[in-house]
Amino acid sequence: MLGPFEIVVSGVELTPSAPKLRQLLALLSLQANRTVSMEQIIEELWEDRPPSTATTTVQTYAYQLRKTLRLVEQRDSGPVGLHTSRGGYLLELPPDALDVDRFTVDAQRGRAHLAAGDTVAAVTTLREALRLWRGSVLSDIRRGPVLQAEAVLLEELCRGVMELRIDLELELGRHHELIGELTGLATANPTHEGFQTKLMLALYRAGRRSEALQVYQRTSAVLRNELGLEPCLDLRQAHQAVLAADDSFDPVATTDAPPPSAAGFAQPPCHLPPDVTLLIGRDAQVARTSEVLTSSGRSAPAVVVAFGPPGVGKSAFGVHTAHRVRAEFPDGQLYARLVTPSGDPVDPADVLADFLRAWGSRASAEEVETASLDERVRMFRSWTAGRRTLIVLDDVVSDDQLRALLPSGPGCAVLVTSRRRLADPAVTRSIGLTPLDVVDVLELMVNVLGRQRLAQEPKAAVRLAEFSDGFPQVIRAALWRLELRPYWPIRKLVDRATRESAFVMRAGVPELDLLASVERTCRTMSPEAFLVVRRAAEIDGDITAARVAGALPIGEFDAEGLLDELVEVGLLEVDGPEAGHHPDNFRYRFRPVLRKAATMIDAPPGSPAIGLRPVRTLRATGVPV
């Protein structure tokens, strides 16, 4: 009920497929063990336009439901049956058969814990209740008047439980852990003043006063523009408290502090970098990744790999998604970057040592330091066996790196970002990140520069969006330049970037430097592949193994292998064979912004000195002389 409607017995789904049949079964289920009158059924199925055969049709539906329910009975799932009573039908179900009932019981248990003064137990129980929700009530069923009223009631009940749980966690001083969740709730419910007030409180307590004030300003504008309302008293008081740094807004000392967690530390570690303030164009991928990471009933940890070319925003995506789901992992959130700033792979043994120290491993510091890689892997897997921990591995270079850092507990999850698609069998889902479209880039520009500044130069704004080629790192670097120079028209930056690409692509800020990102990518490849990057970037039009072999003293077979290596790390895309050529002769191409970057990067140390043939022959005919 708490999401798409389904009947699952002993792991087998028995949900009817016919829409009216599903609607009737949902109605009877929500009124389980109570008689539903024929009038209510007809009103639900047809509202004020029932057919003349409505009663007969309902009887036919009841017959079909009984056949389905007999399958349930045969699986020893307890007393189940559809009974005809005077004037209607009664669906008999065993206790706890419905997720709705389990949710209600858990919510009552949570409130009972709170009444008994056990705040920590109340939070834990309320979390268990909310974990039963999988989306909107009966989201895949047409809801008539009866089901609609039930759905509204349940969703309000859920919202009340959620707000109570958040209030209790704020009392326990867990404001850092709540910021990601509250940001998502506040964004999804921009006029819900309760969520906005709680988000301001969490941000303020986390030392992010300016962001708390931005929440108030944004909410005030939405309330005035959309509803013609002023902010409520609670929201206004929160605003004043933030402005005045009122100590009444500080965390309240409580005797209900959480006990040491199952992982053995007083405060579970959270090593995630700060959440990104804005992530445009990735809603579907964030939702899909979050769903996989938090799915229940697994026998092994969920491992999601987000991959894509340099500059596409993989790290921002990983950090933002991790903050969104972190509340589901109470035993901590660990983070490691697997490439150094110079582009060298990080030793997994060093990462494991950091993780074990962060957890306060029972092994002494000396034992961890002197342990081999295999020994640290075993310690790490033992430590994660019964825990629910989120592990974020940013910029993983190889399957070997990933394999050493996988936890063993099925309650854990791993979110990986990588420049290449990883093929380890442990990977649950791979998410490919591609450049943004022009609309998303313009939305990002509006959020950073403001609608008025873009409206003054619409053509220049579109030109800048096109120059970025949809790469978030490039457009953010350009917007950073414009923010530093508010007196610059957008046209001036576009003209400067067109004449001098390095002005935007070599930003000088590590997070915004596309050239540095491309150079790090090249360091993960073979030295020979770097030469192919440089030479292929000089070829006009489509790139083929034959053309690359014509520019370097290598055969077509070797050239194709090196080109495929560039595809693996996202520097090249592959379209298929040239027209009229053998089907195995693929055509490769650069994204325009990556082609520019490839012509500007320096050779990594150790690149072989392979002689180059004149590129003019490639541009003229595509055939070497």
Coordinates of C-alpha atoms in Angstrom, one line a residue:
M1 CA 0.0 0.0 0.0
L2 CA 2.8 2.4 1.0
G3 CA 3.9 2.8 -2.6
P4 CA 2.9 0.8 -5.7
F5 CA 0.3 -1.9 -4.9
E6 CA 1.5 -5.4 -4.8
I7 CA 0.8 -8.8 -3.1
V8 CA 3.9 -10.8 -2.4
V9 CA 3.6 -14.2 -0.7
S10 CA 6.7 -16.3 -0.1
G11 CA 8.7 -14.1 -2.4
V12 CA 6.2 -14.6 -5.3
E13 CA 4.1 -11.6 -6.6
L14 CA 0.4 -12.4 -7.0
T15 CA -0.9 -8.9 -7.8
P16 CA -3.8 -8.8 -10.3
S17 CA -3.0 -7.0 -13.5
A18 CA -6.5 -5.7 -14.4
P19 CA -6.9 -2.1 -13.3
K20 CA -10.4 -2.4 -11.8
L21 CA -9.5 -5.7 -10.1
R22 CA -6.4 -4.1 -8.5
Q23 CA -8.6 -1.1 -7.4
L24 CA -11.1 -3.4 -5.8
L25 CA -8.5 -5.5 -4.0
A26 CA -6.8 -2.3 -2.7
L27 CA -10.1 -1.0 -1.3
L28 CA -10.9 -4.3 0.4
S29 CA -7.3 -4.5 1.8
L30 CA -7.5 -1.1 3.4
Q31 CA -10.7 -2.2 5.0
A32 CA -9.4 -5.7 5.8
N33 CA -11.5 -7.8 8.2
R34 CA -14.4 -5.3 7.9
T35 CA -17.4 -5.4 5.5
V36 CA -17.3 -3.0 2.6
S37 CA -20.7 -2.3 1.3
M38 CA -21.7 -2.8 -2.4
E39 CA -22.5 1.0 -2.5
Q40 CA -19.0 1.9 -1.4
I41 CA -17.4 -0.5 -4.0
I42 CA -19.5 0.9 -6.8
E43 CA -18.8 4.5 -5.8
E44 CA -15.0 3.7 -5.7
L45 CA -14.9 1.9 -9.1
W46 CA -17.2 4.2 -11.1
E47 CA -17.9 7.2 -8.9
D48 CA -21.2 8.9 -10.1
R49 CA -21.3 7.0 -13.5
P50 CA -21.9 3.3 -12.6
P51 CA -23.0 1.0 -15.5
S52 CA -26.3 -0.7 -15.3
T53 CA -24.4 -4.0 -14.8
A54 CA -22.3 -2.7 -11.9
T55 CA -23.5 -5.2 -9.3
T56 CA -23.0 -8.1 -11.7
T57 CA -19.5 -6.8 -12.6
V58 CA -18.5 -6.5 -9.0
Q59 CA -19.6 -10.1 -8.4
T60 CA -17.4 -11.2 -11.4
Y61 CA -14.5 -9.3 -9.9
A62 CA -15.1 -11.0 -6.5
Y63 CA -15.0 -14.4 -8.2
Q64 CA -11.6 -13.6 -9.9
L65 CA -10.2 -12.3 -6.6
R66 CA -11.1 -15.5 -4.9
K67 CA -9.1 -17.5 -7.4
T68 CA -6.1 -15.3 -6.7
L69 CA -6.5 -15.6 -3.0
R70 CA -6.7 -19.4 -3.1
L71 CA -3.1 -19.3 -4.4
V72 CA -2.2 -17.3 -1.3
E73 CA -3.9 -19.9 1.0
Q74 CA -2.0 -22.7 -0.6
R75 CA 1.3 -21.0 0.5
D76 CA 0.4 -21.3 4.2
S77 CA 0.4 -17.6 4.7
G78 CA -2.3 -17.6 7.3
P79 CA -6.1 -17.1 7.2
V80 CA -6.9 -15.4 3.9
G81 CA -10.2 -15.3 2.1
L82 CA -12.9 -13.1 0.5
H83 CA -16.3 -13.6 2.1
T84 CA -19.7 -12.4 1.0
S85 CA -21.6 -10.8 3.8
R86 CA -24.9 -9.0 3.9
G87 CA -24.7 -6.1 1.4
G88 CA -21.0 -6.4 0.6
Y89 CA -17.7 -8.2 0.9
L90 CA -15.2 -8.8 3.7
L91 CA -11.5 -9.6 3.0
E92 CA -10.0 -11.7 5.8
L93 CA -6.3 -11.2 6.3
P94 CA -3.9 -12.3 9.1
P95 CA -2.4 -9.7 11.5
D96 CA 0.6 -7.8 10.0
A97 CA -0.3 -8.8 6.5
L98 CA -0.4 -5.2 5.3
D99 CA 2.5 -2.8 5.4
V100 CA 0.0 -0.2 6.5
D101 CA -0.8 -2.1 9.6
R102 CA 2.9 -2.7 10.4
F103 CA 3.6 1.1 9.9
T104 CA 0.8 2.0 12.3
V105 CA 2.1 -0.5 14.9
D106 CA 5.7 0.8 14.6
A107 CA 4.6 4.4 14.8
Q108 CA 2.6 3.7 18.0
R109 CA 5.6 1.8 19.5
G110 CA 7.8 4.8 18.7
R111 CA 5.4 7.2 20.4
A112 CA 5.3 4.8 23.4
H113 CA 9.1 4.8 23.7
L114 CA 9.0 8.6 23.6
A115 CA 6.4 8.7 26.4
A116 CA 8.6 6.4 28.4
G117 CA 11.5 8.9 28.0
D118 CA 13.6 6.8 25.6
T119 CA 14.3 9.2 22.8
V120 CA 16.9 7.0 21.0
A121 CA 14.6 4.0 20.9
A122 CA 11.8 6.2 19.7
V123 CA 13.9 7.5 16.8
T124 CA 15.0 3.9 15.9
T125 CA 11.4 2.6 15.9
L126 CA 10.1 5.5 13.9
R127 CA 12.8 5.0 11.3
E128 CA 11.7 1.4 11.0
A129 CA 8.2 2.5 10.4
L130 CA 9.1 5.1 7.8
R131 CA 11.3 2.5 6.0
L132 CA 8.1 0.7 5.0
W133 CA 7.2 3.6 2.7
R134 CA 8.1 3.1 -1.0
G135 CA 6.5 6.1 -2.5
S136 CA 3.0 7.6 -2.6
V137 CA 0.2 5.5 -1.4
L138 CA -1.2 3.2 -4.1
S139 CA 0.8 5.2 -6.7
D140 CA 0.0 2.8 -9.5
I141 CA -3.7 2.6 -9.0
R142 CA -6.5 4.9 -10.1
R143 CA -7.9 6.2 -6.8
G144 CA -11.6 6.8 -6.5
P145 CA -13.2 8.9 -3.7
V146 CA -12.8 6.2 -1.0
L147 CA -9.2 5.3 -1.8
Q148 CA -8.3 8.9 -2.3
A149 CA -9.5 9.8 1.2
E150 CA -7.6 6.8 2.7
A151 CA -4.4 7.8 0.8
V152 CA -4.6 11.4 2.1
L153 CA -5.1 10.2 5.6
L154 CA -2.1 7.8 5.4
E155 CA 0.2 10.4 3.8
E156 CA -0.6 12.9 6.5
L157 CA 0.1 10.2 9.1
C158 CA 3.4 9.5 7.5
R159 CA 4.3 13.2 7.4
G160 CA 3.5 13.5 11.1
V161 CA 5.7 10.6 12.0
M162 CA 8.5 11.9 9.8
E163 CA 8.4 15.4 11.4
L164 CA 8.3 13.9 14.9
R165 CA 11.4 11.7 14.1
I166 CA 13.3 14.7 12.7
D167 CA 12.4 16.8 15.7
L168 CA 13.7 14.1 18.0
E169 CA 16.9 13.7 16.0
L170 CA 17.5 17.5 16.2
E171 CA 17.1 17.1 20.0
L172 CA 19.8 14.5 19.9
G173 CA 22.2 16.8 18.1
R174 CA 22.1 14.9 14.8
H175 CA 21.8 18.1 12.8
H176 CA 24.7 17.2 10.5
E177 CA 23.1 13.9 9.6
L178 CA 19.8 15.6 8.8
I179 CA 20.9 18.3 6.5
G180 CA 20.8 16.2 3.3
E181 CA 17.4 14.7 4.1
L182 CA 15.9 18.1 5.1
T183 CA 17.3 19.7 2.0
G184 CA 15.5 17.2 -0.2
L185 CA 12.2 17.6 1.8
A186 CA 12.4 21.4 1.7
T187 CA 13.1 21.3 -2.1
A188 CA 10.2 18.9 -2.8
N189 CA 7.8 20.9 -0.5
P190 CA 8.8 24.6 -1.0
T191 CA 5.7 25.9 0.8
H192 CA 5.9 23.5 3.8
E193 CA 7.1 26.0 6.5
G194 CA 7.8 23.2 9.0
F195 CA 10.4 21.5 6.8
Q196 CA 12.0 24.9 6.0
T197 CA 12.2 25.8 9.7
K198 CA 13.8 22.5 10.6
L199 CA 16.3 22.9 7.7
M200 CA 17.3 26.4 8.9
L201 CA 17.8 25.0 12.4
A202 CA 20.0 22.1 11.2
L203 CA 22.1 24.5 9.0
Y204 CA 22.5 27.0 11.8
R205 CA 23.7 24.3 14.2
A206 CA 26.1 23.0 11.6
G207 CA 27.7 26.4 11.4
R208 CA 26.2 27.3 8.0
R209 CA 24.3 30.5 8.9
S210 CA 24.4 32.1 5.5
E211 CA 22.7 29.0 4.0
A212 CA 20.1 29.1 6.7
L213 CA 19.3 32.7 5.8
Q214 CA 19.1 31.8 2.1
V215 CA 16.5 29.1 3.0
Y216 CA 14.4 31.8 4.7
Q217 CA 14.7 34.3 1.8
R218 CA 13.8 31.6 -0.7
T219 CA 10.8 30.4 1.3
S220 CA 9.5 33.9 1.9
A221 CA 9.6 34.6 -1.8
V222 CA 7.8 31.4 -2.7
L223 CA 5.1 32.0 -0.1
R224 CA 4.5 35.6 -1.3
N225 CA 4.6 34.9 -5.0
E226 CA 2.6 31.7 -5.1
L227 CA 0.2 32.0 -2.1
G228 CA 0.3 35.7 -1.2
L229 CA 1.3 34.8 2.4
E230 CA 3.8 36.0 4.8
P231 CA 6.0 33.4 6.6
C232 CA 4.5 31.9 9.8
L233 CA 5.6 32.8 13.3
D234 CA 7.9 29.8 13.7
L235 CA 9.7 30.6 10.5
R236 CA 10.1 34.3 11.3
Q237 CA 11.4 33.5 14.8
A238 CA 13.9 31.1 13.3
H239 CA 15.0 33.9 11.0
Q240 CA 15.5 36.3 13.8
A241 CA 17.4 33.7 15.9
V242 CA 19.8 33.1 13.1
L243 CA 20.4 36.8 12.5
A244 CA 21.0 37.4 16.2
A245 CA 23.0 34.1 16.8
D246 CA 20.5 33.5 19.6
D247 CA 21.8 30.8 21.9
S248 CA 18.2 29.5 22.3
F249 CA 18.7 28.1 18.8
D250 CA 21.8 26.1 19.9
P251 CA 21.6 22.4 20.6
V252 CA 19.9 21.6 23.9
A253 CA 21.9 19.4 26.3
T254 CA 20.0 16.1 26.7
T255 CA 20.3 13.0 28.8
D256 CA 19.0 11.1 25.8
A257 CA 22.3 11.1 24.0
P258 CA 22.6 8.0 21.8
P259 CA 24.6 5.1 23.3
P260 CA 27.7 3.7 21.5
S261 CA 26.5 2.3 18.2
A262 CA 26.9 -1.2 17.1
A263 CA 30.1 -0.3 15.4
G264 CA 31.7 0.5 18.7
F265 CA 32.2 4.2 18.6
A266 CA 30.4 6.9 20.6
Q267 CA 29.7 9.0 17.5
P268 CA 29.6 7.2 14.1
P269 CA 32.1 8.8 11.7
C270 CA 30.9 11.0 8.9
H271 CA 33.7 11.8 6.5
L272 CA 31.6 13.0 3.6
P273 CA 32.7 16.4 2.0
P274 CA 30.1 19.2 2.3
D275 CA 27.1 18.7 0.1
V276 CA 27.0 20.6 -3.2
T277 CA 24.6 23.6 -3.1
L278 CA 23.2 22.9 -6.5
L279 CA 23.0 19.8 -8.7
I280 CA 21.1 20.4 -12.0
G281 CA 19.9 17.8 -14.4
R282 CA 20.7 14.7 -12.3
D283 CA 17.4 14.1 -10.5
A284 CA 16.6 10.8 -12.3
Q285 CA 20.1 9.4 -11.7
V286 CA 20.1 10.5 -8.0
A287 CA 16.7 8.9 -7.4
R288 CA 17.8 5.6 -9.1
T289 CA 21.1 5.5 -7.2
S290 CA 19.4 6.3 -3.9
E291 CA 16.9 3.5 -4.5
V292 CA 19.5 0.9 -5.1
L293 CA 21.7 2.0 -2.2
T294 CA 18.9 1.9 0.3
S295 CA 17.0 -1.2 -1.0
S296 CA 16.3 -3.8 1.7
G297 CA 16.4 -7.6 1.7
R298 CA 19.9 -7.8 0.1
S299 CA 22.3 -10.7 0.7
A300 CA 25.3 -8.6 -0.2
P301 CA 26.2 -4.9 -0.1
A302 CA 24.7 -2.6 -2.8
V303 CA 27.5 -1.3 -5.0
V304 CA 26.6 1.5 -7.5
V305 CA 29.2 2.9 -9.9
A306 CA 28.7 6.3 -11.5
F307 CA 31.0 6.7 -14.4
G308 CA 31.6 9.3 -17.1
P309 CA 34.1 11.5 -18.8
P310 CA 36.3 14.1 -17.0
G311 CA 34.5 17.2 -16.0
V312 CA 31.0 15.7 -16.2
G313 CA 30.4 16.2 -12.4
K314 CA 30.9 12.6 -11.0
S315 CA 32.3 13.7 -7.7
A316 CA 29.5 16.3 -7.1
F317 CA 27.0 13.6 -8.0
G318 CA 28.5 11.1 -5.6
V319 CA 28.7 13.6 -2.7
H320 CA 25.2 14.9 -3.2
T321 CA 23.7 11.4 -3.4
A322 CA 25.6 10.2 -0.4
H323 CA 24.2 13.1 1.7
R324 CA 20.7 12.3 0.5
V325 CA 20.8 8.7 1.8
R326 CA 23.2 9.0 4.7
A327 CA 20.4 8.9 7.3
E328 CA 19.8 5.2 6.2
F329 CA 23.3 4.3 7.4
P330 CA 23.5 4.9 11.2
D331 CA 26.8 3.2 11.6
G332 CA 28.7 5.9 9.7
Q333 CA 29.6 7.3 6.3
L334 CA 33.2 6.9 5.1
Y335 CA 34.8 8.7 2.2
A336 CA 38.0 8.3 0.3
R337 CA 39.4 9.7 -2.9
L338 CA 41.3 7.1 -4.8
V339 CA 43.5 9.4 -7.0
T340 CA 46.0 11.9 -5.8
P341 CA 45.9 15.5 -7.1
S342 CA 48.7 14.6 -9.4
G343 CA 46.7 11.7 -10.9
D344 CA 48.5 8.8 -9.2
P345 CA 46.3 5.9 -7.9
V346 CA 46.0 5.7 -4.1
D347 CA 47.0 2.5 -2.4
P348 CA 43.9 0.7 -1.0
A349 CA 45.9 -0.3 2.0
D350 CA 46.2 3.4 3.0
V351 CA 42.5 3.9 2.6
L352 CA 41.7 0.8 4.7
A353 CA 44.0 2.1 7.5
D354 CA 42.2 5.4 7.5
F355 CA 38.8 3.6 7.7
L356 CA 39.9 1.3 10.5
R357 CA 41.3 4.3 12.5
A358 CA 38.0 6.2 11.9
W359 CA 36.0 3.4 13.4
G360 CA 38.2 3.0 16.5
S361 CA 39.1 -0.5 15.5
R362 CA 39.7 -2.9 18.4
A363 CA 43.0 -3.6 16.8
S364 CA 45.7 -1.3 18.1
A365 CA 47.1 1.5 15.9
E366 CA 50.4 -0.4 15.7
E367 CA 48.6 -3.6 14.5
V368 CA 46.8 -1.6 11.8
E369 CA 50.0 0.1 10.7
T370 CA 52.0 -3.1 10.5
A371 CA 49.2 -5.2 8.8
S372 CA 49.5 -6.2 5.2
L373 CA 46.9 -5.3 2.6
D374 CA 45.2 -8.7 3.0
E375 CA 45.2 -8.4 6.7
R376 CA 43.6 -4.9 6.6
V377 CA 41.0 -6.3 4.1
R378 CA 40.0 -9.0 6.6
M379 CA 39.8 -6.5 9.5
F380 CA 37.6 -4.2 7.4
R381 CA 35.3 -7.0 6.3
S382 CA 35.0 -8.3 9.9
W383 CA 34.2 -4.8 11.1
T384 CA 31.5 -4.3 8.5
A385 CA 29.9 -7.7 8.7
G386 CA 26.9 -6.6 10.9
R387 CA 26.9 -2.9 10.3
R388 CA 25.0 -0.5 8.1
T389 CA 27.6 1.8 6.8
L390 CA 27.8 3.9 3.6
I391 CA 31.2 3.9 1.9
V392 CA 31.9 6.5 -0.8
L393 CA 34.9 5.8 -3.1
D394 CA 35.6 8.8 -5.3
D395 CA 37.6 8.5 -8.5
V396 CA 38.3 4.8 -8.4
V397 CA 40.8 3.8 -11.1
S398 CA 40.5 0.0 -11.3
D399 CA 38.6 -3.0 -10.3
D400 CA 41.5 -4.1 -8.0
Q401 CA 41.2 -0.8 -6.0
L402 CA 37.4 -1.4 -5.6
R403 CA 37.7 -5.0 -4.7
A404 CA 39.9 -4.4 -1.7
L405 CA 37.5 -1.8 -0.3
L406 CA 34.2 -3.7 -0.5
P407 CA 32.5 -4.3 2.9
S408 CA 31.0 -7.7 3.7
G409 CA 27.8 -6.7 5.6
P410 CA 24.6 -6.8 3.5
G411 CA 23.4 -3.7 5.3
C412 CA 26.3 -1.7 3.9
A413 CA 26.3 0.2 0.6
V414 CA 29.1 1.5 -1.6
L415 CA 28.8 4.5 -3.9
V416 CA 31.7 4.6 -6.4
T417 CA 32.6 7.3 -9.0
S418 CA 35.0 6.4 -11.7
R419 CA 36.3 7.6 -15.0
R420 CA 35.7 4.2 -16.5
R421 CA 33.0 1.6 -16.3
L422 CA 34.0 -1.0 -13.8
A423 CA 33.3 -4.7 -14.4
D424 CA 33.6 -6.3 -11.0
P425 CA 30.9 -8.9 -10.3
A426 CA 30.1 -7.1 -7.0
V427 CA 28.7 -4.1 -8.9
T428 CA 25.0 -3.9 -8.5
R429 CA 24.2 -1.0 -10.9
S430 CA 26.2 1.2 -13.2
I431 CA 25.0 4.7 -13.8
G432 CA 26.5 6.6 -16.8
L433 CA 26.7 10.4 -16.4
T434 CA 26.7 12.4 -19.7
P435 CA 27.0 16.1 -20.3
L436 CA 24.0 18.3 -19.6
D437 CA 21.7 19.6 -22.3
V438 CA 21.5 23.3 -23.0
V439 CA 18.3 23.8 -21.0
D440 CA 20.0 22.4 -17.9
V441 CA 23.1 24.5 -18.4
L442 CA 20.9 27.6 -18.7
E443 CA 19.1 26.7 -15.5
L444 CA 22.4 26.4 -13.7
M445 CA 23.4 29.8 -15.1
V446 CA 20.1 31.3 -13.8
N447 CA 20.7 29.9 -10.4
V448 CA 24.2 31.3 -10.1
L449 CA 23.9 34.6 -12.0
G450 CA 20.3 35.4 -11.6
R451 CA 17.6 35.6 -14.3
Q452 CA 18.0 39.4 -14.8
R453 CA 21.6 39.2 -15.8
L454 CA 20.9 36.5 -18.3
A455 CA 17.8 38.3 -19.7
Q456 CA 20.0 41.2 -20.5
E457 CA 22.2 39.0 -22.8
P458 CA 20.2 36.0 -23.9
K459 CA 22.3 35.3 -27.0
A460 CA 25.6 35.5 -25.1
A461 CA 24.1 33.2 -22.5
V462 CA 23.2 30.6 -25.1
R463 CA 26.7 30.9 -26.6
L464 CA 28.3 30.3 -23.2
A465 CA 26.1 27.3 -22.7
E466 CA 27.1 25.9 -26.1
F467 CA 30.8 26.6 -25.4
S468 CA 30.6 24.5 -22.2
D469 CA 29.4 21.6 -24.3
G470 CA 27.2 20.6 -21.3
F471 CA 30.2 19.9 -19.0
P472 CA 29.4 21.1 -15.5
Q473 CA 33.0 21.7 -14.6
V474 CA 33.4 24.1 -17.6
I475 CA 30.3 26.1 -17.1
R476 CA 30.9 26.4 -13.3
A477 CA 34.4 27.7 -14.1
A478 CA 32.9 30.2 -16.5
L479 CA 30.3 31.3 -13.9
W480 CA 33.0 31.6 -11.3
R481 CA 34.9 34.0 -13.5
L482 CA 31.7 36.0 -14.0
E483 CA 31.0 36.1 -10.3
L484 CA 34.5 37.4 -9.6
R485 CA 33.9 40.1 -12.3
P486 CA 30.2 41.2 -11.8
Y487 CA 30.9 44.2 -14.1
W488 CA 31.8 41.9 -17.0
P489 CA 29.1 41.3 -19.6
I490 CA 28.6 37.7 -20.5
R491 CA 29.6 38.5 -24.0
K492 CA 33.1 39.5 -22.9
L493 CA 33.7 36.2 -21.2
V494 CA 32.4 34.3 -24.2
D495 CA 34.7 36.2 -26.6
R496 CA 37.7 35.7 -24.3
A497 CA 37.0 32.0 -23.9
T498 CA 36.5 31.5 -27.6
R499 CA 39.9 33.1 -28.3
E500 CA 41.7 31.6 -25.3
S501 CA 40.1 28.3 -24.2
A502 CA 42.5 28.0 -21.3
F503 CA 41.0 31.1 -19.6
V504 CA 38.0 29.0 -18.6
M505 CA 39.4 25.4 -18.9
R506 CA 42.5 26.1 -16.7
A507 CA 40.6 27.8 -13.9
G508 CA 43.3 27.6 -11.2
V509 CA 40.7 26.1 -8.7
P510 CA 41.1 22.3 -8.5
E511 CA 37.4 21.6 -8.5
L512 CA 36.9 23.7 -11.7
D513 CA 40.0 22.9 -13.7
L514 CA 39.0 20.7 -16.7
L515 CA 42.5 20.5 -18.0
A516 CA 43.8 19.1 -14.7
S517 CA 41.0 16.6 -14.7
V518 CA 41.9 15.5 -18.3
E519 CA 45.6 15.2 -17.3
R520 CA 44.7 13.0 -14.3
T521 CA 42.7 10.8 -16.7
C522 CA 45.7 10.5 -19.0
R523 CA 47.8 9.4 -16.0
T524 CA 45.5 6.4 -15.5
M525 CA 46.1 5.2 -19.1
S526 CA 49.1 3.7 -20.8
P527 CA 51.8 6.2 -21.9
E528 CA 51.1 5.1 -25.6
A529 CA 47.4 6.0 -25.2
F530 CA 48.4 9.6 -24.3
L531 CA 50.1 10.0 -27.7
V532 CA 46.9 8.8 -29.3
V533 CA 45.0 11.4 -27.4
R534 CA 47.2 14.2 -28.7
R535 CA 47.3 13.0 -32.3
A536 CA 43.6 12.1 -32.5
A537 CA 42.7 15.5 -31.4
E538 CA 44.4 17.0 -34.5
I539 CA 42.3 14.9 -36.9
D540 CA 39.4 16.7 -38.5
G541 CA 36.1 14.9 -38.4
D542 CA 35.7 11.3 -37.4
I543 CA 38.6 9.4 -36.0
T544 CA 39.4 5.8 -37.1
A545 CA 42.1 3.3 -36.4
A546 CA 43.4 3.7 -39.9
R547 CA 43.8 7.4 -39.5
V548 CA 45.6 7.1 -36.2
A549 CA 47.8 4.4 -37.5
G550 CA 48.7 6.8 -40.3
A551 CA 49.8 9.4 -37.8
L552 CA 51.8 7.0 -35.6
P553 CA 54.2 4.2 -36.5
I554 CA 51.8 1.5 -35.2
G555 CA 49.4 -0.9 -36.9
E556 CA 45.7 -0.5 -37.1
F557 CA 45.1 -3.3 -34.6
D558 CA 47.2 -1.5 -32.0
A559 CA 45.6 1.8 -32.8
E560 CA 42.2 0.4 -32.3
G561 CA 43.2 -1.0 -28.9
L562 CA 44.5 2.4 -27.8
L563 CA 41.4 4.2 -29.1
D564 CA 39.2 1.7 -27.1
E565 CA 41.2 2.6 -24.0
L566 CA 40.3 6.3 -24.6
V567 CA 36.6 5.3 -24.9
E568 CA 36.9 3.4 -21.6
V569 CA 37.9 6.6 -19.7
G570 CA 35.3 8.8 -21.5
L571 CA 37.7 10.9 -23.6
L572 CA 36.3 9.5 -26.8
E573 CA 32.8 8.4 -27.9
V574 CA 32.2 5.7 -30.5
D575 CA 29.5 5.9 -33.2
G576 CA 30.0 2.8 -35.3
P577 CA 31.7 1.9 -38.6
E578 CA 32.2 4.3 -41.5
A579 CA 29.7 4.0 -44.3
G580 CA 30.9 1.4 -46.9
H581 CA 33.6 0.1 -44.6
H582 CA 34.0 -3.2 -42.7
P583 CA 31.5 -3.3 -39.8
D584 CA 34.4 -3.6 -37.3
N585 CA 36.0 -0.3 -38.4
F586 CA 34.5 2.0 -35.8
R587 CA 34.3 5.8 -35.9
Y588 CA 35.4 7.6 -32.8
R589 CA 34.9 11.3 -31.9
F590 CA 35.8 13.8 -29.3
R591 CA 33.3 16.0 -27.6
P592 CA 34.3 19.5 -28.7
V593 CA 35.4 20.7 -25.3
L594 CA 37.4 17.5 -24.7
R595 CA 39.1 17.9 -28.1
K596 CA 40.2 21.4 -27.1
A597 CA 41.5 20.1 -23.8
A598 CA 43.4 17.2 -25.4
T599 CA 45.4 19.7 -27.6
M600 CA 46.4 21.7 -24.5
I601 CA 47.6 19.1 -22.0
D602 CA 51.2 18.3 -21.3
A603 CA 52.6 14.8 -21.8
P604 CA 52.8 12.8 -18.5
P605 CA 56.3 11.7 -17.4
G606 CA 57.4 8.5 -19.0
S607 CA 55.5 8.9 -22.3
P608 CA 57.4 7.1 -25.1
A609 CA 59.0 9.1 -27.8
I610 CA 57.2 7.7 -30.8
G611 CA 57.8 9.6 -34.0
L612 CA 54.8 11.5 -35.5
R613 CA 53.9 11.7 -39.2
P614 CA 52.8 14.9 -40.8
V615 CA 49.2 15.6 -39.8
R616 CA 48.5 17.6 -43.0
T617 CA 48.1 14.4 -44.9
L618 CA 45.4 13.3 -42.5
R619 CA 43.5 16.5 -42.9
A620 CA 43.7 16.5 -46.6
T621 CA 42.8 12.9 -47.5
G622 CA 42.6 10.8 -44.3
V623 CA 45.3 8.5 -45.9
P624 CA 49.0 8.6 -44.9
V625 CA 51.6 9.2 -47.6

